[in-house]
Amino acid sequence: MKRTALITGATSGFGLATAGKLAQNYRLVITGRREDRLEKIKEDLSHHTDVLSLCFDISDLEETKKQIKNIPIDFSEISVLINNAGLALGLEPADKVDFQDWQSMINTNVTGLAHLTHLLLPTLKQQPLSDIINIGSIAGSWPYPGGNVYGATKAFVAQFSRNLRADLLGSSIRVCNIEPGLAETEFSKVRFKGDEAKAKEVYKNLTPLFAEDIAKQVKWVIEQDAHINLNSIEIMPSCQAWGPLKVNRESV
Ligand SMILES: NC(=O)c1ccc[n+]([C@@H]2O[C@H](COP(=O)([O-])OP(=O)(O)OC[C@H]3O[C@@H](n4cnc5c(N)ncnc54)[C@H](OP(=O)(O)O)[C@@H]3O)[C@@H](O)[C@H]2O)c1
């Protein structure tokens, strides 16, 4: 029987590509806030599998709870949770940012992700084999100027993933944190608040990761034999690597 996968943030980028990749072999619950897109994606994917679309904001805890509680019985046996919905807002230094942006990132990338996981753990635990795939980021391990709270939210995702593994040892649930580097999706458009030109600059004269690359990793991880748990995958485009630490020579 086909497993049922719930993918948050399936209206674009990694989430959308993952939904497409899993459609042949999984039943899908796709989520996001943009209802028109969700309906169109549901219509397209329905040629391949059964699809349920749920339109809600994962930072709205009451609404999220209601949506998960009301999942119809035929989609209720979720055994794959892909915690993908998330965002970065701004690239200004910490003293220049709008605090509301920090709050939005924390509410979505941390609270929303933890809440959804908490809501679905009992269901996941009941299935013979389950997977939680968290989409973290290299920003959770490697700091960069302007990464301030975004990187910190992804550091939470990394440690939460490891701690989940510790708690879930001996259960049917596996946990993996996938940590992508530079990838071309709507991510930069969101980060720069709709400024398409600025977003395009990020990917100029280089070959970034594409959404499909991450979708392939997700599928590969959840299709490992039951005795294998991939704890984390850090993945960058070949054109990206670490730089040297900076030193301010003006300081005494
Ligand atoms: N692209 C990169 O370079 C990169 C690198 C490392 C990690 N990541 C991470 O990868 C994940 C996916 O990002 P992406 O690159 O695919 O960006 P994207 O194209 O902007 O997709 C983000 C998805 O998250 C959903 N989303 C955002 N806030 C939400 C909220 N409050 N409630 C429900 N859904 C929400 C969006 O849907 P709606 O707008 O319809 O709600 C959209 O489907 C994110 O967690 C991001 O931090 C991205």
JSON list of C-alpha atoms in Angstrom, two decimals, residues 66 69 107 117 173 185 221:
[
{"chain": "A", "resi": 66, "resn": "LYS", "atom": "CA", "xyz": [-7.79, 22.46, 13.41]},
{"chain": "A", "resi": 69, "resn": "LYS", "atom": "CA", "xyz": [-7.45, 17.31, 13.42]},
{"chain": "A", "resi": 107, "resn": "ASN", "atom": "CA", "xyz": [7.06, 31.68, 14.31]},
{"chain": "A", "resi": 117, "resn": "THR", "atom": "CA", "xyz": [5.79, 17.74, 14.47]},
{"chain": "A", "resi": 173, "resn": "ILE", "atom": "CA", "xyz": [10.12, 6.92, 13.35]},
{"chain": "A", "resi": 185, "resn": "THR", "atom": "CA", "xyz": [13.63, 28.84, -5.66]},
{"chain": "A", "resi": 221, "resn": "VAL", "atom": "CA", "xyz": [16.29, 9.28, 2.35]}
]
